[in-house]
mmCIF file of C-alpha atoms in Angstrom:
data_model
loop_
_atom_site.group_PDB
_atom_site.id
_atom_site.type_symbol
_atom_site.label_atom_id
_atom_site.label_comp_id
_atom_site.label_asym_id
_atom_site.label_seq_id
_atom_site.Cartn_x
_atom_site.Cartn_y
_atom_site.Cartn_z
ATOM 1 C CA MET A 1 59.183 93.403 68.371
ATOM 2 C CA PRO A 2 62.349 93.682 70.567
ATOM 3 C CA GLN A 3 62.661 96.980 72.449
ATOM 4 C CA ILE A 4 65.665 99.044 71.413
ATOM 5 C CA LEU A 5 67.346 100.876 74.268
ATOM 6 C CA SER A 6 68.834 104.306 73.811
ATOM 7 C CA ARG A 7 72.514 104.769 74.639
ATOM 8 C CA LYS A 8 71.524 106.579 77.857
ATOM 9 C CA GLN A 9 69.144 103.770 78.882
ATOM 10 C CA PHE A 10 71.758 101.137 78.055
ATOM 11 C CA LEU A 11 74.430 102.843 80.152
ATOM 12 C CA GLY A 12 71.940 103.302 82.991
ATOM 13 C CA SER A 13 71.104 99.609 82.920
ATOM 14 C CA LEU A 14 74.791 98.722 83.020
ATOM 15 C CA ALA A 15 75.262 100.990 86.057
ATOM 16 C CA LEU A 16 72.368 99.352 87.907
ATOM 17 C CA LEU A 17 73.656 95.897 87.042
ATOM 18 C CA GLY A 18 77.128 96.853 88.215
ATOM 19 C CA ALA A 19 75.790 98.199 91.494
ATOM 20 C CA ALA A 20 73.754 95.035 92.084
ATOM 21 C CA MET A 21 76.794 92.853 91.385
ATOM 22 C CA ALA A 22 78.961 95.030 93.645
ATOM 23 C CA LEU A 23 76.836 94.502 96.783
ATOM 24 C CA PRO A 24 77.878 90.882 97.420
ATOM 25 C CA ALA A 25 81.485 91.822 96.646
ATOM 26 C CA LEU A 26 81.261 94.742 99.093
ATOM 27 C CA ALA A 27 79.916 92.446 101.800
ATOM 28 C CA ASP A 28 82.730 89.976 101.132
ATOM 29 C CA THR A 29 85.487 92.588 101.365
ATOM 30 C CA PHE A 30 84.029 94.755 104.170
ATOM 31 C CA PRO A 31 85.788 95.815 106.270
ATOM 32 C CA SER A 32 89.096 96.270 104.503
ATOM 33 C CA ARG A 33 90.275 99.207 106.637
ATOM 34 C CA PRO A 34 89.700 100.685 110.116
ATOM 35 C CA ILE A 35 86.174 101.661 111.175
ATOM 36 C CA LYS A 36 85.388 104.853 113.096
ATOM 37 C CA LEU A 37 82.849 104.590 115.947
ATOM 38 C CA VAL A 38 81.679 108.083 116.896
ATOM 39 C CA VAL A 39 80.728 108.651 120.541
ATOM 40 C CA PRO A 40 78.790 111.945 120.618
ATOM 41 C CA PHE A 41 79.839 112.728 124.190
ATOM 42 C CA ALA A 42 83.051 113.521 126.046
ATOM 43 C CA PRO A 43 85.376 110.708 127.151
ATOM 44 C CA GLY A 44 84.851 109.053 130.520
ATOM 45 C CA GLY A 45 81.058 108.811 130.734
ATOM 46 C CA ASN A 46 79.144 105.551 130.709
ATOM 47 C CA THR A 47 78.387 105.891 126.965
ATOM 48 C CA ASP A 48 82.091 106.246 126.227
ATOM 49 C CA VAL A 49 82.983 103.296 128.472
ATOM 50 C CA VAL A 50 80.429 100.971 126.869
ATOM 51 C CA ALA A 51 81.420 102.138 123.378
ATOM 52 C CA ARG A 52 85.031 101.191 124.021
ATOM 53 C CA LEU A 53 83.957 97.741 125.220
ATOM 54 C CA ALA A 54 81.918 97.324 122.037
ATOM 55 C CA ALA A 55 84.760 98.620 119.855
ATOM 56 C CA GLN A 56 87.167 96.132 121.371
ATOM 57 C CA GLY A 57 84.782 93.263 120.661
ATOM 58 C CA LEU A 58 84.042 94.457 117.131
ATOM 59 C CA THR A 59 87.751 94.754 116.387
ATOM 60 C CA GLU A 60 88.152 91.073 117.190
ATOM 61 C CA ALA A 61 84.964 90.019 115.393
ATOM 62 C CA LEU A 62 85.516 92.018 112.180
ATOM 63 C CA GLY A 63 89.286 91.725 111.906
ATOM 64 C CA GLN A 64 89.859 95.462 111.522
ATOM 65 C CA PRO A 65 90.508 98.164 114.152
ATOM 66 C CA VAL A 66 87.358 99.913 115.384
ATOM 67 C CA ILE A 67 88.492 103.305 116.639
ATOM 68 C CA VAL A 68 86.397 105.399 119.030
ATOM 69 C CA GLU A 69 86.211 109.123 118.240
ATOM 70 C CA ASN A 70 84.565 111.477 120.743
ATOM 71 C CA ILE A 71 82.601 114.366 119.181
ATOM 72 C CA PRO A 72 80.644 115.980 122.055
ATOM 73 C CA GLY A 73 78.196 118.859 122.019
ATOM 74 C CA ALA A 74 74.474 119.754 122.017
ATOM 75 C CA ASN A 75 73.399 116.660 123.957
ATOM 76 C CA GLY A 76 75.049 114.437 121.359
ATOM 77 C CA SER A 77 73.522 116.141 118.313
ATOM 78 C CA ILE A 78 76.822 117.329 116.840
ATOM 79 C CA GLY A 79 78.375 113.878 116.709
ATOM 80 C CA ALA A 80 75.145 112.280 115.488
ATOM 81 C CA SER A 81 74.803 114.847 112.685
ATOM 82 C CA ARG A 82 78.418 114.263 111.674
ATOM 83 C CA VAL A 83 77.735 110.563 111.213
ATOM 84 C CA ALA A 84 74.418 111.135 109.413
ATOM 85 C CA THR A 85 76.231 113.156 106.717
ATOM 86 C CA SER A 86 79.214 110.802 106.427
ATOM 87 C CA ALA A 87 79.822 108.391 103.556
ATOM 88 C CA ASN A 88 77.367 105.503 103.773
ATOM 89 C CA ASP A 89 79.961 102.791 103.320
ATOM 90 C CA GLY A 90 79.990 101.320 106.838
ATOM 91 C CA TYR A 91 83.285 102.887 107.874
ATOM 92 C CA THR A 92 81.724 105.629 110.024
ATOM 93 C CA LEU A 93 79.263 104.481 112.684
ATOM 94 C CA LEU A 94 77.437 106.173 115.539
ATOM 95 C CA PHE A 95 77.228 104.930 119.110
ATOM 96 C CA GLY A 96 73.789 106.374 119.677
ATOM 97 C CA THR A 97 71.779 106.847 122.851
ATOM 98 C CA ALA A 98 68.238 107.583 123.970
ATOM 99 C CA GLY A 99 69.317 111.234 123.943
ATOM 100 C CA THR A 100 70.636 111.399 120.395
ATOM 101 C CA GLN A 101 67.965 109.244 118.793
ATOM 102 C CA ALA A 102 64.775 109.576 120.868
ATOM 103 C CA ILE A 103 64.976 112.839 122.840
ATOM 104 C CA ASN A 104 66.824 115.379 120.694
ATOM 105 C CA PRO A 105 64.227 115.370 117.865
ATOM 106 C CA SER A 106 61.796 116.923 120.357
ATOM 107 C CA LEU A 107 64.309 119.421 121.741
ATOM 108 C CA TYR A 108 66.075 120.988 118.766
ATOM 109 C CA LYS A 109 64.481 123.229 116.156
ATOM 110 C CA ASN A 110 66.422 121.707 113.280
ATOM 111 C CA GLN A 111 65.261 118.197 114.164
ATOM 112 C CA SER A 112 61.998 116.273 114.116
ATOM 113 C CA GLU A 113 60.720 112.707 113.999
ATOM 114 C CA LYS A 114 62.044 112.617 110.421
ATOM 115 C CA THR A 115 65.558 112.726 111.902
ATOM 116 C CA LEU A 116 65.051 109.093 112.876
ATOM 117 C CA ASP A 117 65.197 108.231 109.178
ATOM 118 C CA ASP A 118 68.692 109.669 108.777
ATOM 119 C CA PHE A 119 70.206 106.372 109.939
ATOM 120 C CA GLU A 120 70.322 102.653 109.363
ATOM 121 C CA TYR A 121 69.777 100.814 112.646
ATOM 122 C CA VAL A 122 72.383 98.154 113.357
ATOM 123 C CA ALA A 123 71.780 96.846 116.902
ATOM 124 C CA LEU A 124 71.008 97.948 120.465
ATOM 125 C CA ILE A 125 73.287 96.394 123.078
ATOM 126 C CA THR A 126 72.782 98.029 126.500
ATOM 127 C CA SER A 127 70.268 99.816 128.672
ATOM 128 C CA ILE A 128 71.376 101.806 131.723
ATOM 129 C CA PRO A 129 68.619 102.968 134.083
ATOM 130 C CA ASN A 130 68.686 105.947 136.380
ATOM 131 C CA VAL A 131 68.680 105.929 140.161
ATOM 132 C CA LEU A 132 67.041 108.501 142.432
ATOM 133 C CA VAL A 133 69.626 109.577 145.028
ATOM 134 C CA VAL A 134 69.673 112.111 147.852
ATOM 135 C CA ASN A 135 72.098 113.364 150.464
ATOM 136 C CA GLU A 136 70.417 112.276 153.713
ATOM 137 C CA THR A 137 72.141 115.041 155.665
ATOM 138 C CA LYS A 138 70.318 117.664 153.578
ATOM 139 C CA THR A 139 67.264 115.637 152.596
ATOM 140 C CA PRO A 140 66.488 113.269 155.516
ATOM 141 C CA VAL A 141 64.295 110.689 153.758
ATOM 142 C CA LYS A 142 64.568 106.943 153.233
ATOM 143 C CA SER A 143 61.947 106.298 150.560
ATOM 144 C CA VAL A 144 60.244 107.915 147.579
ATOM 145 C CA ALA A 145 57.073 108.350 149.632
ATOM 146 C CA GLU A 146 59.005 110.205 152.324
ATOM 147 C CA LEU A 147 60.650 112.366 149.663
ATOM 148 C CA VAL A 148 57.281 113.323 148.178
ATOM 149 C CA ALA A 149 55.934 114.188 151.631
ATOM 150 C CA HIS A 150 59.077 116.160 152.461
ATOM 151 C CA ALA A 151 58.839 118.104 149.181
ATOM 152 C CA LYS A 152 55.199 118.996 149.789
ATOM 153 C CA GLU A 153 55.990 120.257 153.299
ATOM 154 C CA ARG A 154 58.638 122.636 151.985
ATOM 155 C CA ARG A 155 57.571 126.190 151.216
ATOM 156 C CA THR A 156 59.978 126.386 148.316
ATOM 157 C CA GLY A 157 60.625 123.712 145.718
ATOM 158 C CA LEU A 158 63.367 121.141 146.064
ATOM 159 C CA SER A 159 66.158 121.345 143.503
ATOM 160 C CA TYR A 160 67.260 118.488 141.302
ATOM 161 C CA GLY A 161 70.432 118.344 139.260
ATOM 162 C CA SER A 162 71.265 116.878 135.861
ATOM 163 C CA PRO A 163 74.279 116.664 133.553
ATOM 164 C CA GLY A 164 72.448 118.858 131.077
ATOM 165 C CA THR A 165 69.092 119.819 129.608
ATOM 166 C CA GLY A 166 67.534 117.056 127.551
ATOM 167 C CA SER A 167 69.372 114.175 129.209
ATOM 168 C CA THR A 168 67.419 111.195 130.527
ATOM 169 C CA VAL A 169 68.513 112.418 133.981
ATOM 170 C CA HIS A 170 66.852 115.794 133.430
ATOM 171 C CA LEU A 171 63.678 114.353 131.916
ATOM 172 C CA SER A 172 63.366 111.724 134.639
ATOM 173 C CA GLY A 173 63.258 114.636 137.074
ATOM 174 C CA GLU A 174 60.570 116.321 134.982
ATOM 175 C CA LEU A 175 58.568 113.090 134.879
ATOM 176 C CA PHE A 176 58.790 112.812 138.679
ATOM 177 C CA LYS A 177 57.774 116.458 139.037
ATOM 178 C CA SER A 178 54.582 115.955 137.010
ATOM 179 C CA ALA A 179 53.754 112.451 138.259
ATOM 180 C CA ALA A 180 54.034 113.429 141.939
ATOM 181 C CA GLY A 181 52.645 116.945 141.518
ATOM 182 C CA LEU A 182 55.733 118.565 142.995
ATOM 183 C CA ASP A 183 57.330 121.983 142.712
ATOM 184 C CA LEU A 184 60.881 121.056 141.674
ATOM 185 C CA VAL A 185 63.610 123.318 140.327
ATOM 186 C CA HIS A 186 65.954 121.997 137.637
ATOM 187 C CA VAL A 187 69.665 122.825 138.028
ATOM 188 C CA PRO A 188 71.633 121.795 134.903
ATOM 189 C CA TYR A 189 75.379 121.100 135.089
ATOM 190 C CA LYS A 190 78.066 120.407 132.514
ATOM 191 C CA GLY A 191 78.274 116.700 133.257
ATOM 192 C CA SER A 192 77.442 114.174 135.969
ATOM 193 C CA ALA A 193 80.570 114.740 138.062
ATOM 194 C CA PRO A 194 79.835 118.363 139.086
ATOM 195 C CA ALA A 195 76.149 117.561 139.671
ATOM 196 C CA LEU A 196 76.990 114.678 141.992
ATOM 197 C CA THR A 197 79.654 116.781 143.736
ATOM 198 C CA ASP A 198 77.084 119.462 144.510
ATOM 199 C CA LEU A 199 74.569 116.864 145.692
ATOM 200 C CA ILE A 200 77.142 115.462 148.114
ATOM 201 C CA GLY A 201 77.991 119.014 149.181
ATOM 202 C CA GLY A 202 74.354 119.870 149.853
ATOM 203 C CA GLN A 203 73.926 122.472 147.094
ATOM 204 C CA ILE A 204 71.037 120.534 145.495
ATOM 205 C CA ASP A 205 68.458 118.144 146.943
ATOM 206 C CA LEU A 206 68.198 115.156 144.589
ATOM 207 C CA ILE A 207 69.103 113.736 141.213
ATOM 208 C CA PHE A 208 67.913 110.907 138.936
ATOM 209 C CA GLU A 209 71.448 110.039 137.872
ATOM 210 C CA ASN A 210 72.554 107.236 135.569
ATOM 211 C CA VAL A 211 73.452 104.247 137.723
ATOM 212 C CA THR A 212 77.056 104.089 136.478
ATOM 213 C CA PRO A 213 78.409 107.418 137.876
ATOM 214 C CA ALA A 214 76.186 107.291 140.989
ATOM 215 C CA LEU A 215 77.059 103.740 142.019
ATOM 216 C CA PRO A 216 80.403 104.420 143.780
ATOM 217 C CA PHE A 217 78.806 107.115 145.949
ATOM 218 C CA ILE A 218 75.907 104.838 146.848
ATOM 219 C CA GLN A 219 78.209 101.972 147.724
ATOM 220 C CA GLY A 220 80.481 104.336 149.669
ATOM 221 C CA GLY A 221 77.575 105.627 151.750
ATOM 222 C CA LYS A 222 77.811 109.228 150.565
ATOM 223 C CA LEU A 223 74.432 109.120 148.820
ATOM 224 C CA LYS A 224 71.184 107.342 149.623
ATOM 225 C CA ALA A 225 69.491 105.455 146.768
ATOM 226 C CA LEU A 226 65.696 105.684 147.031
ATOM 227 C CA ALA A 227 64.657 103.945 143.814
ATOM 228 C CA VAL A 228 65.826 102.783 140.408
ATOM 229 C CA THR A 229 63.958 103.588 137.205
ATOM 230 C CA SER A 230 64.332 100.152 135.616
ATOM 231 C CA ALA A 231 61.372 97.790 135.205
ATOM 232 C CA GLU A 232 62.958 95.339 137.664
ATOM 233 C CA ARG A 233 65.383 95.702 140.561
ATOM 234 C CA LEU A 234 69.078 95.783 139.682
ATOM 235 C CA PRO A 235 71.386 92.945 140.803
ATOM 236 C CA LEU A 236 73.950 95.502 142.035
ATOM 237 C CA LEU A 237 71.315 97.266 144.161
ATOM 238 C CA PRO A 238 68.988 94.438 145.213
ATOM 239 C CA ASN A 239 67.596 96.303 148.221
ATOM 240 C CA VAL A 240 66.663 99.413 146.252
ATOM 241 C CA PRO A 241 63.055 99.313 144.983
ATOM 242 C CA THR A 242 61.966 100.416 141.541
ATOM 243 C CA MET A 243 59.921 103.552 140.959
ATOM 244 C CA LYS A 244 57.110 101.196 139.955
ATOM 245 C CA GLU A 245 57.268 99.564 143.388
ATOM 246 C CA SER A 246 57.385 103.020 144.970
ATOM 247 C CA GLY A 247 53.956 104.011 143.732
ATOM 248 C CA PHE A 248 54.694 105.169 140.155
ATOM 249 C CA PRO A 249 53.689 102.233 137.903
ATOM 250 C CA ALA A 250 54.443 104.019 134.618
ATOM 251 C CA PHE A 251 57.845 105.354 135.711
ATOM 252 C CA VAL A 252 60.429 103.425 133.667
ATOM 253 C CA THR A 253 63.279 105.427 132.149
ATOM 254 C CA ALA A 254 66.786 104.630 130.988
ATOM 255 C CA THR A 255 69.448 105.644 128.594
ATOM 256 C CA TRP A 256 70.472 103.028 126.081
ATOM 257 C CA ASN A 257 73.262 102.413 123.630
ATOM 258 C CA GLY A 258 73.152 101.134 120.086
ATOM 259 C CA VAL A 259 75.114 101.353 116.862
ATOM 260 C CA LEU A 260 73.783 103.161 113.804
ATOM 261 C CA ALA A 261 75.078 103.836 110.292
ATOM 262 C CA PRO A 262 74.355 106.646 107.815
ATOM 263 C CA LYS A 263 71.189 106.256 105.762
ATOM 264 C CA GLY A 264 71.818 104.249 102.612
ATOM 265 C CA THR A 265 74.568 102.046 103.999
ATOM 266 C CA PRO A 266 74.255 98.766 102.052
ATOM 267 C CA ARG A 267 72.087 96.210 103.810
ATOM 268 C CA ALA A 268 74.784 93.563 103.451
ATOM 269 C CA VAL A 269 77.238 95.786 105.356
ATOM 270 C CA VAL A 270 74.685 96.597 108.065
ATOM 271 C CA GLN A 271 73.973 92.890 108.504
ATOM 272 C CA LYS A 272 77.668 92.082 108.807
ATOM 273 C CA VAL A 273 78.159 94.660 111.588
ATOM 274 C CA GLU A 274 74.867 93.628 113.209
ATOM 275 C CA THR A 275 75.921 89.972 113.376
ATOM 276 C CA ALA A 276 79.309 90.896 114.859
ATOM 277 C CA LEU A 277 77.794 93.347 117.360
ATOM 278 C CA LEU A 278 75.151 90.915 118.622
ATOM 279 C CA LYS A 279 77.889 88.336 119.055
ATOM 280 C CA VAL A 280 79.849 90.827 121.174
ATOM 281 C CA ALA A 281 76.742 91.691 123.215
ATOM 282 C CA ALA A 282 76.087 88.011 123.899
ATOM 283 C CA SER A 283 79.587 87.302 125.172
ATOM 284 C CA PRO A 284 79.947 86.549 128.911
ATOM 285 C CA GLU A 285 82.762 89.098 129.224
ATOM 286 C CA PHE A 286 80.688 91.954 127.754
ATOM 287 C CA LYS A 287 77.653 91.053 129.867
ATOM 288 C CA ALA A 288 79.759 90.985 133.033
ATOM 289 C CA ARG A 289 81.414 94.333 132.274
ATOM 290 C CA VAL A 290 78.079 96.039 131.535
ATOM 291 C CA ALA A 291 76.450 94.540 134.637
ATOM 292 C CA ALA A 292 79.352 95.861 136.739
ATOM 293 C CA LEU A 293 78.457 99.355 135.479
ATOM 294 C CA GLY A 294 74.885 98.893 136.658
ATOM 295 C CA GLY A 295 73.666 98.370 133.115
ATOM 296 C CA GLU A 296 71.516 95.734 131.498
ATOM 297 C CA PRO A 297 72.983 93.943 128.441
ATOM 298 C CA ARG A 298 70.593 93.868 125.460
ATOM 299 C CA GLN A 299 70.638 92.008 122.165
ATOM 300 C CA MET A 300 68.237 93.791 119.845
ATOM 301 C CA GLY A 301 68.725 93.411 116.110
ATOM 302 C CA SER A 302 68.271 95.956 113.350
ATOM 303 C CA ALA A 303 64.505 95.837 112.751
ATOM 304 C CA ALA A 304 63.601 95.635 116.448
ATOM 305 C CA PHE A 305 66.020 98.485 117.258
ATOM 306 C CA ARG A 306 64.407 100.703 114.620
ATOM 307 C CA ASP A 307 60.916 100.030 116.005
ATOM 308 C CA TYR A 308 62.089 100.486 119.597
ATOM 309 C CA THR A 309 63.583 103.893 118.764
ATOM 310 C CA ARG A 310 60.252 105.100 117.433
ATOM 311 C CA THR A 311 58.480 103.891 120.564
ATOM 312 C CA GLU A 312 61.073 105.663 122.698
ATOM 313 C CA PHE A 313 60.696 108.853 120.664
ATOM 314 C CA LYS A 314 56.975 108.949 121.477
ATOM 315 C CA HIS A 315 57.672 108.198 125.152
ATOM 316 C CA TRP A 316 60.199 111.013 125.599
ATOM 317 C CA ALA A 317 58.278 113.449 123.379
ATOM 318 C CA GLY A 318 55.361 113.137 125.781
ATOM 319 C CA ILE A 319 57.614 113.981 128.735
ATOM 320 C CA VAL A 320 59.141 116.956 126.876
ATOM 321 C CA GLN A 321 55.668 118.279 126.030
ATOM 322 C CA ALA A 322 54.393 117.800 129.598
ATOM 323 C CA ALA A 323 57.436 119.711 130.889
ATOM 324 C CA LYS A 324 56.686 122.506 128.382
ATOM 325 C CA LEU A 325 60.301 122.668 127.292
ATOM 326 C CA GLU A 326 60.948 125.077 124.427
ATOM 327 C CA LYS A 327 62.885 123.854 121.432
ATOM 328 C CA GLN A 328 66.489 125.041 121.430
#
């Protein structure tokens, strides 16, 4: 006997059918207006620079303007939260980092591992390692081994700077502190520029800075690079060993950049942006520009990016716990 649907069931079925039919149409018409790419940090940093390179490429690939909007604050959490609660139509995207996606869930009381599920993962396109630098006038060492010995000879702990609590720069310092068994004092700043200025001026002893802002001072001879935190040596600093080579085999840290969309963004839309973004990341021009910043171009698609973020969350959560940092 044929099943008779109620009016409510019939209308519900029509709605589901309409939504299913709308997905291909949405993919065909997207994007039909400008897209906003939120950078959750202030203008001028390496995340902002790479985001603008990506936005330029996406504008050409998608045929609509991709406009960068900077929403800084709380180690990127404010901008990330803004995107997570935006309409899930593909027109508001996040330029996420290791900080916003993998570190902050362990640092902020209103976040947890569940926060990772607030987004659709589009693609990861760059990785930028840190570099351990010192001012030789204040800290007269030429290697990581000499730095460790120098720190252990001091009666009081050496100080290390960072552009803020919870950054990969800060947590790289904490990892070094625990791995080498050192008494180090963290000095947080409001950005990389003042931290590097004080390092050059002798107010602090060392910093695990992102390669991008530290590179000009290394090349100009104002700072001495002791090691990079990447898995392999960097082409721009071929004579600088890795932390792995310097006696710390598990010491690999970096910030990274990828694009995310609000949870529930249609898969067809995510795939369209993913395809365009990976095309941008594979272009010789993008690779050259990222390499010039000291970064490593990456081409990691949606599923791999999602899995990688969870691996990174566990990695940084372990460092946060070892450092006994209280949630903010």
